[in-house]
C-alpha positions as a printed NumPy array, in Angstrom:
array([[ -1.46 ,  12.143,  33.944],
       [  1.224,  10.778,  31.603],
       [  1.566,  12.39 ,  28.171],
       [  3.509,  11.289,  25.099],
       [  4.578,  13.857,  22.517],
       [  4.843,  13.091,  18.801],
       [  6.3  ,  15.176,  15.966],
       [  4.378,  14.569,  12.776],
       [  3.34 ,  15.577,   9.292],
       [  0.599,  12.965,   8.78 ],
       [  0.682,  13.47 ,   5.044],
       [ -1.747,  11.678,   5.175],
       [ -2.409,   9.78 ,   8.443],
       [ -2.066,   6.087,   7.544],
       [ -1.903,   2.669,   9.217],
       [  1.807,   3.041,   9.942],
       [  1.089,   6.251,  11.86 ],
       [ -1.666,   4.485,  13.785],
       [  0.73 ,   1.661,  14.647],
       [  3.355,   4.144,  15.843],
       [  0.832,   6.102,  17.924],
       [ -0.623,   3.037,  19.627],
       [  2.817,   1.602,  20.362],
       [  4.051,   4.988,  21.62 ],
       [  1.237,   5.146,  24.169],
       [  1.947,   1.581,  25.257],
       [  5.722,   2.002,  25.614],
       [  5.356,   5.277,  27.526],
       [  2.348,   4.078,  29.56 ],
       [  0.695,   7.285,  28.368],
       [ -2.957,   8.166,  28.851],
       [ -2.689,  11.19 ,  26.56 ],
       [ -0.984,  11.992,  23.245],
       [ -0.026,  15.404,  21.83 ],
       [  1.17 ,  15.905,  18.255],
       [  3.095,  18.877,  16.93 ],
       [  2.212,  18.748,  13.238],
       [  3.465,  20.664,  10.21 ],
       [  0.886,  22.945,   8.641],
       [  0.391,  23.262,   4.888],
       [  4.083,  23.135,   3.876],
       [  6.446,  20.371,   4.956],
       [ 10.03 ,  19.591,   5.922],
       [ 11.096,  18.327,   2.495],
       [  9.894,  21.534,   0.876],
       [  6.546,  20.24 ,  -0.347],
       [  2.939,  21.342,   0.037],
       [  0.883,  18.958,   2.163],
       [ -1.408,  16.763,   0.11 ],
       [ -4.415,  17.94 ,   2.17 ],
       [ -4.86 ,  20.991,   4.38 ],
       [ -3.739,  21.094,   8.   ],
       [ -7.234,  20.895,   9.528],
       [ -8.129,  17.788,   7.513],
       [ -4.912,  16.074,   8.572],
       [ -5.367,  17.178,  12.186],
       [ -8.855,  15.659,  12.146],
       [ -7.431,  12.356,  10.9  ],
       [ -4.915,  12.455,  13.749],
       [ -7.515,  13.036,  16.485],
       [ -9.772,  10.323,  15.088],
       [ -6.679,   8.088,  15.153],
       [ -6.026,   8.668,  18.86 ],
       [ -4.124,  11.964,  19.179],
       [ -5.778,  14.125,  21.852],
       [ -4.335,  17.505,  20.91 ],
       [ -2.802,  18.698,  17.616],
       [ -0.613,  21.809,  17.636],
       [  0.68 ,  23.432,  14.459],
       [  4.419,  23.693,  13.838],
       [  4.969,  27.216,  12.415],
       [  6.095,  27.231,   8.794],
       [  9.346,  29.006,   9.706],
       [ 10.297,  25.657,  11.304],
       [  8.285,  23.152,   9.264],
       [  9.891,  23.901,   5.904],
       [ 13.545,  23.684,   6.994],
       [ 16.44 ,  21.265,   7.398],
       [ 16.088,  18.39 ,   9.882],
       [ 18.039,  20.331,  12.509],
       [ 15.735,  23.385,  12.497],
       [ 12.539,  21.364,  11.982],
       [ 13.356,  19.236,  15.027],
       [ 14.33 ,  22.216,  17.157],
       [ 11.032,  24.022,  16.505],
       [  8.932,  20.945,  17.238],
       [ 10.799,  20.075,  20.438],
       [ 10.711,  23.678,  21.603],
       [  6.915,  23.672,  21.344],
       [  6.534,  20.302,  23.074],
       [  8.887,  21.412,  25.84 ],
       [  7.014,  24.71 ,  26.268],
       [  3.764,  22.887,  27.07 ],
       [  5.132,  21.732,  30.414],
       [  3.085,  18.524,  30.386],
       [  4.998,  16.15 ,  28.065],
       [  6.667,  13.167,  29.77 ],
       [  8.23 ,  11.463,  26.777],
       [  8.843,  11.966,  23.076],
       [  8.333,   8.934,  20.855],
       [  9.626,   8.955,  17.281],
       [ 10.141,   6.412,  14.544],
       [ 13.634,   5.392,  13.467],
       [ 15.256,   2.845,  11.218],
       [ 17.501,   1.354,  13.909],
       [ 15.094,   1.437,  16.882],
       [ 17.916,   1.961,  19.415],
       [ 17.427,   5.18 ,  21.403],
       [ 20.619,   4.64 ,  23.435],
       [ 22.751,   4.509,  20.287],
       [ 20.986,   7.557,  18.829],
       [ 21.486,   9.436,  22.108],
       [ 25.178,   8.538,  22.103],
       [ 25.549,   9.947,  18.595],
       [ 23.568,  13.059,  19.531],
       [ 26.037,  13.841,  22.318],
       [ 28.97 ,  13.296,  19.949],
       [ 27.411,  15.585,  17.328],
       [ 26.878,  18.347,  19.878],
       [ 30.582,  18.197,  20.766],
       [ 31.942,  17.236,  17.366],
       [ 35.587,  17.956,  16.531],
       [ 36.286,  20.977,  14.339],
       [ 37.491,  18.82 ,  11.455],
       [ 34.202,  16.901,  11.407],
       [ 32.201,  20.144,  11.612],
       [ 34.17 ,  21.568,   8.695],
       [ 33.684,  18.38 ,   6.695],
       [ 29.895,  18.588,   7.177],
       [ 29.898,  22.277,   6.271],
       [ 31.964,  21.655,   3.125],
       [ 29.675,  18.805,   2.035],
       [ 26.605,  21.008,   2.469],
       [ 28.314,  23.815,   0.526],
       [ 28.636,  21.323,  -2.342],
       [ 24.878,  20.781,  -2.228],
       [ 24.665,  17.698,  -0.01 ],
       [ 21.703,  17.601,   2.374],
       [ 22.439,  17.989,   6.08 ],
       [ 21.515,  14.366,   6.853],
       [ 23.735,  12.999,   4.056],
       [ 26.609,  15.267,   5.05 ],
       [ 26.432,  14.021,   8.64 ],
       [ 26.168,  10.43 ,   7.416],
       [ 29.282,  10.755,   5.271],
       [ 31.25 ,  12.463,   8.029],
       [ 30.507,   9.736,  10.59 ],
       [ 30.366,   6.7  ,   8.295],
       [ 33.625,   5.237,   9.557],
       [ 32.401,   5.257,  13.163],
       [ 28.711,   4.42 ,  12.711],
       [ 28.434,   2.758,   9.314],
       [ 25.245,   3.526,   7.399],
       [ 23.228,   4.334,  10.538],
       [ 23.296,   8.06 ,   9.713],
       [ 22.299,   7.468,   6.111],
       [ 18.68 ,   6.93 ,   7.115],
       [ 16.51 ,  10.064,   7.399],
       [ 14.491,   9.029,  10.447],
       [ 17.628,   8.128,  12.391],
       [ 19.049,  11.572,  11.637],
       [ 15.778,  13.264,  12.572],
       [ 15.651,  11.293,  15.83 ],
       [ 19.175,  12.405,  16.672],
       [ 18.135,  16.011,  16.03 ],
       [ 15.191,  15.595,  18.415],
       [ 17.556,  14.354,  21.111],
       [ 20.026,  17.179,  20.441],
       [ 17.2  ,  19.697,  20.835],
       [ 16.067,  18.104,  24.1  ],
       [ 19.616,  18.415,  25.427],
       [ 19.99 ,  21.979,  24.133],
       [ 16.749,  23.059,  25.827],
       [ 17.637,  21.195,  29.034],
       [ 14.317,  19.393,  28.69 ],
       [ 13.048,  16.747,  31.092],
       [ 11.201,  15.   ,  28.244],
       [ 12.461,  11.424,  27.812],
       [ 13.215,  10.3  ,  24.217],
       [ 11.868,   6.912,  23.108],
       [ 11.975,   5.373,  19.647],
       [  9.888,   2.848,  17.697],
       [ 11.557,   0.895,  14.902],
       [ 10.014,   1.439,  11.475],
       [  8.533,  -1.722,  10.008],
       [  8.05 ,  -2.984,   6.459],
       [  9.064,   0.16 ,   4.576],
       [ 11.303,   3.204,   4.489],
       [ 10.233,   6.84 ,   4.213],
       [ 10.915,   7.133,   0.481],
       [  9.503,   3.755,  -0.594],
       [  7.082,   4.224,  -3.485],
       [  5.767,   0.637,  -3.595],
       [  2.851,  -0.539,  -1.472],
       [  3.815,  -3.064,   1.2  ],
       [  0.461,  -4.375,   2.369],
       [ -1.624,  -2.635,   4.991],
       [  1.353,  -0.606,   6.235],
       [  2.862,   1.425,   3.405],
       [  4.742,   4.708,   3.284],
       [  3.054,   8.08 ,   2.929],
       [  5.192,   8.54 ,  -0.193],
       [  3.607,   5.473,  -1.818],
       [  0.13 ,   6.712,  -0.898],
       [  0.763,  10.187,  -2.323],
       [  2.226,   8.839,  -5.563],
       [ -0.739,   6.498,  -6.011],
       [ -3.137,   9.357,  -5.331],
       [ -1.355,  11.499,  -7.908],
       [ -1.415,   8.789, -10.553],
       [ -4.778,   7.097, -10.01 ],
       [ -6.805,   8.868,  -7.331],
       [ -8.189,   7.045,  -4.3  ],
       [ -7.653,   3.365,  -5.049],
       [ -7.997,   0.073,  -3.178],
       [ -4.291,   0.029,  -2.19 ],
       [ -4.781,   3.42 ,  -0.515],
       [ -7.94 ,   2.184,   1.206],
       [ -5.999,  -0.828,   2.532],
       [ -3.13 ,   1.381,   3.777],
       [ -5.192,   3.971,   5.666],
       [ -7.787,   3.887,   8.457],
       [-11.367,   4.264,   7.259],
       [-11.679,   7.766,   8.726],
       [ -8.563,   8.981,   6.874],
       [ -9.83 ,   7.524,   3.607],
       [-13.229,   9.152,   4.105],
       [-11.713,  12.574,   4.874],
       [ -9.572,  12.334,   1.743],
       [-12.646,  11.376,  -0.288],
       [-14.605,  14.332,   1.12 ],
       [-11.78 ,  16.697,   0.196],
       [-11.595,  15.323,  -3.333],
       [-15.356,  15.606,  -3.765],
       [-15.275,  19.221,  -2.598],
       [-12.262,  20.2  ,  -4.711],
       [ -9.92 ,  20.811,  -1.756],
       [ -6.98 ,  18.676,  -2.769],
       [ -4.97 ,  16.696,  -3.356],
       [ -2.385,  19.467,  -3.63 ],
       [  0.951,  19.005,  -5.406],
       [  3.829,  21.302,  -6.342],
       [  2.569,  21.397,  -9.921],
       [ -0.443,  23.379,  -8.713],
       [  1.902,  26.305,  -7.932],
       [  3.812,  26.279, -11.239],
       [  2.564,  29.64 , -12.519],
       [  3.011,  31.373,  -9.162],
       [  6.572,  30.047,  -8.907],
       [  7.432,  31.134, -12.43 ],
       [  6.067,  34.589, -11.63 ],
       [  8.178,  34.804,  -8.474],
       [ 11.324,  33.587, -10.254],
       [ 10.89 ,  36.022, -13.118],
       [ 10.138,  39.097, -11.033],
       [ 12.641,  38.524,  -8.194],
       [ 16.082,  40.108,  -8.509],
       [ 19.337,  38.449,  -7.522],
       [ 19.708,  40.446,  -4.32 ],
       [ 16.299,  39.32 ,  -3.072],
       [ 17.015,  35.673,  -3.884],
       [ 20.202,  35.901,  -1.796],
       [ 18.081,  36.707,   1.277],
       [ 16.393,  33.282,   1.164],
       [ 17.532,  30.483,   3.528],
       [ 19.8  ,  27.756,   2.102],
       [ 20.903,  29.912,  -0.841],
       [ 24.444,  28.927,  -1.736],
       [ 26.778,  30.99 ,  -3.863],
       [ 25.81 ,  30.853,  -7.517],
       [ 22.387,  29.197,  -7.205],
       [ 20.624,  32.562,  -7.567],
       [ 21.791,  32.733, -11.203],
       [ 20.527,  29.232, -11.896],
       [ 17.176,  30.118, -10.332],
       [ 16.77 ,  33.176, -12.579],
       [ 17.744,  31.168, -15.649],
       [ 15.331,  28.364, -14.728],
       [ 12.533,  30.903, -14.302],
       [ 13.092,  32.228, -17.807],
       [ 13.343,  28.851, -19.554],
       [ 10.861,  26.69 , -17.64 ],
       [  7.149,  26.125, -18.212],
       [  6.134,  24.276, -15.039],
       [  7.415,  23.039, -11.684],
       [  9.139,  19.888, -12.968],
       [ 10.884,  21.961, -15.654],
       [ 12.206,  24.233, -12.903],
       [ 13.518,  21.289, -10.861],
       [ 15.096,  19.651, -13.94 ],
       [ 16.847,  22.915, -14.818],
       [ 18.218,  23.29 , -11.274],
       [ 18.971,  19.762, -10.036],
       [ 22.612,  18.668,  -9.987],
       [ 24.78 ,  16.589,  -7.661],
       [ 25.418,  19.794,  -5.758],
       [ 21.764,  20.84 ,  -5.492],
       [ 19.428,  18.037,  -4.39 ],
       [ 15.725,  17.997,  -5.139],
       [ 14.824,  18.359,  -1.457],
       [ 16.99 ,  21.431,  -0.893],
       [ 15.727,  22.999,  -4.136],
       [ 12.117,  22.373,  -3.129],
       [ 12.735,  24.097,   0.187],
       [ 14.301,  27.066,  -1.608],
       [ 11.291,  27.353,  -3.902],
       [  9.028,  27.042,  -0.877],
       [ 10.915,  29.86 ,   0.86 ],
       [ 10.512,  32.017,  -2.225],
       [  6.816,  31.211,  -2.478],
       [  6.22 ,  32.101,   1.184],
       [  8.78 ,  34.966,   1.455],
       [ 10.724,  33.234,   4.252],
       [ 14.122,  34.896,   4.7  ],
       [ 17.447,  33.994,   6.314],
       [ 16.784,  36.404,   9.182],
       [ 13.462,  34.696,   9.973],
       [ 15.176,  31.345,  10.382],
       [ 18.211,  32.72 ,  12.22 ],
       [ 16.032,  34.255,  14.905],
       [ 13.754,  31.213,  15.174],
       [ 16.819,  29.03 ,  15.888],
       [ 17.636,  30.931,  19.084],
       [ 16.755,  29.093,  22.301],
       [ 15.383,  32.308,  23.798],
       [ 13.209,  33.204,  20.801],
       [  9.489,  33.284,  21.766],
       [  6.939,  30.991,  20.146],
       [  3.187,  30.41 ,  20.315],
       [  0.99 ,  27.348,  20.718],
       [ -1.479,  27.188,  17.814],
       [ -4.264,  24.625,  18.378],
       [ -5.597,  22.846,  15.278],
       [ -7.755,  20.055,  16.726],
       [ -8.532,  18.31 ,  20.005],
       [-10.946,  15.98 ,  21.772],
       [-12.305,  15.837,  25.32 ],
       [ -8.956,  14.658,  26.702],
       [ -7.235,  17.36 ,  24.671],
       [ -9.439,  19.955,  26.358],
       [ -8.194,  18.682,  29.718],
       [ -4.608,  19.042,  28.494],
       [ -5.213,  22.606,  27.335],
       [ -6.416,  23.55 ,  30.817],
       [ -3.139,  22.246,  32.27 ],
       [ -1.035,  23.934,  29.604],
       [ -2.671,  27.303,  30.313],
       [ -1.588,  26.991,  33.955],
       [  2.03 ,  26.17 ,  33.081],
       [  3.16 ,  27.59 ,  29.761],
       [  4.558,  31.113,  29.472],
       [  3.756,  31.256,  25.758],
       [  0.496,  32.45 ,  24.169],
       [ -2.058,  29.784,  23.229],
       [ -3.891,  30.549,  19.988],
       [ -7.407,  29.16 ,  19.812],
       [ -8.794,  31.727,  17.374],
       [ -6.381,  33.479,  15.035],
       [ -8.454,  36.659,  15.063],
       [ -7.963,  37.008,  18.83 ],
       [ -4.168,  36.693,  18.758],
       [ -2.276,  39.894,  19.579],
       [  1.468,  39.271,  19.056],
       [  3.551,  40.795,  21.835],
       [  6.772,  41.002,  19.808],
       [  7.899,  41.758,  16.281],
       [  9.238,  38.215,  15.988],
       [  5.916,  36.599,  16.898],
       [  4.08 ,  38.949,  14.555],
       [  6.365,  37.947,  11.69 ],
       [  6.102,  34.211,  12.5  ],
       [  2.32 ,  34.468,  12.663],
       [  2.094,  36.439,   9.411],
       [  4.121,  33.746,   7.628],
       [  1.679,  31.083,   8.832],
       [ -1.267,  33.154,   7.584],
       [  0.496,  33.694,   4.254],
       [  1.221,  29.968,   3.934],
       [ -2.495,  29.149,   4.25 ],
       [ -3.542,  31.888,   1.82 ],
       [ -1.085,  30.701,  -0.817],
       [ -1.888,  27.025,  -0.243],
       [ -5.584,  27.693,  -0.878],
       [ -4.768,  28.905,  -4.412],
       [ -4.154,  25.257,  -5.353],
       [ -7.733,  24.169,  -4.639],
       [ -9.835,  23.108,  -7.6  ],
       [-12.956,  24.586,  -6.004],
       [-12.813,  28.313,  -6.746],
       [-15.028,  29.138,  -3.768],
       [-12.263,  27.84 ,  -1.461],
       [ -9.538,  30.116,  -2.837],
       [-10.55 ,  33.144,  -0.789],
       [ -7.875,  34.384,   1.632],
       [ -8.196,  34.381,   5.409],
       [ -9.071,  30.733,   6.057],
       [ -7.026,  30.859,   9.279],
       [ -9.273,  33.597,  10.613],
       [-12.457,  31.776,   9.644],
       [-11.571,  28.291,  10.889],
       [-11.698,  27.451,  14.58 ],
       [ -9.866,  24.448,  16.035],
       [-11.766,  21.248,  15.365],
       [-13.344,  19.627,  18.404],
       [-13.744,  15.901,  17.741],
       [-16.125,  14.114,  20.09 ],
       [-15.554,  10.529,  18.993],
       [-12.146,   8.836,  18.953]])
């Protein structure tokens, strides 16, 4: 049994993801594939365009055998923390042979070399990165600037940086999982233009926002993904965008005091005043971002801050989650017949609880209880964005069992 692990958001699952998955299996000679996937809120501080079960179903129909949710305390964080949470879960399964991720350079040896350097970086470099981030630069850009002389623009690309963070986490956890990378083709993560049958998720989301499900989206996604998106649209369960949370955000900004805002992750000195001012003067989400965005505060970091406020994620939650010894759980979202076989093996090996039904989970520590409650809260808040009022009721996590997909 050889198993490849993949860290994903599948927002939504498109032809590029299918290409990466198929190539990952081939390169790793893997019979099975496991994905750790973000839930309803994502690494760049955005709500997923469709709910986690819909995206997990797309993934299993595309060839993933088992989809496990990345808790929101990890999923809506910087690349470093996002990668650590995902790798920690994959490593905890005890069955993953290799990790395959996409990157702009496609050279795992070079990325591994940089990962080792970053883990033992000189104090002056560490201070330079810290100072850049204090000025509002994202972690990936700060690292890129600090190492530009040695590595050129290699660290300016988000997937390269994320790949390096995966490798760092593997080293930190003393994992036996082997890192492998697939070079991205045709487009970059942030490309908004369609590039044939393989286009970025960003381009697909922007097209969906502007025009709904169009022929370019149909050409860029597998038929099953397109059909699941169409079903969600017909039922009023998405697409979901930040604008759908405008009133809730304005409420949170206006009611929250400065001391509370300071407890949120990524809050830098002075931004709490700007947040309060933006809450008073803004009318919707884009107004809030426009009022806050400067060279010091990037859109991505601001979105994550607003996401933390929306979901009540605090500095202490993230600080504890970053510890190597912090416990986690394995939350199953979807699987097929082969995934069922994997679950049987995981149950024999893993020391962490496996959640099949949320209602049956009994957290054995305060940390796990808090992590779990944040995931439940994330789903309850996400559902408020649905157009179909009958879908806004809380507790969807307790009512929805993992999806078992028979066909692949």
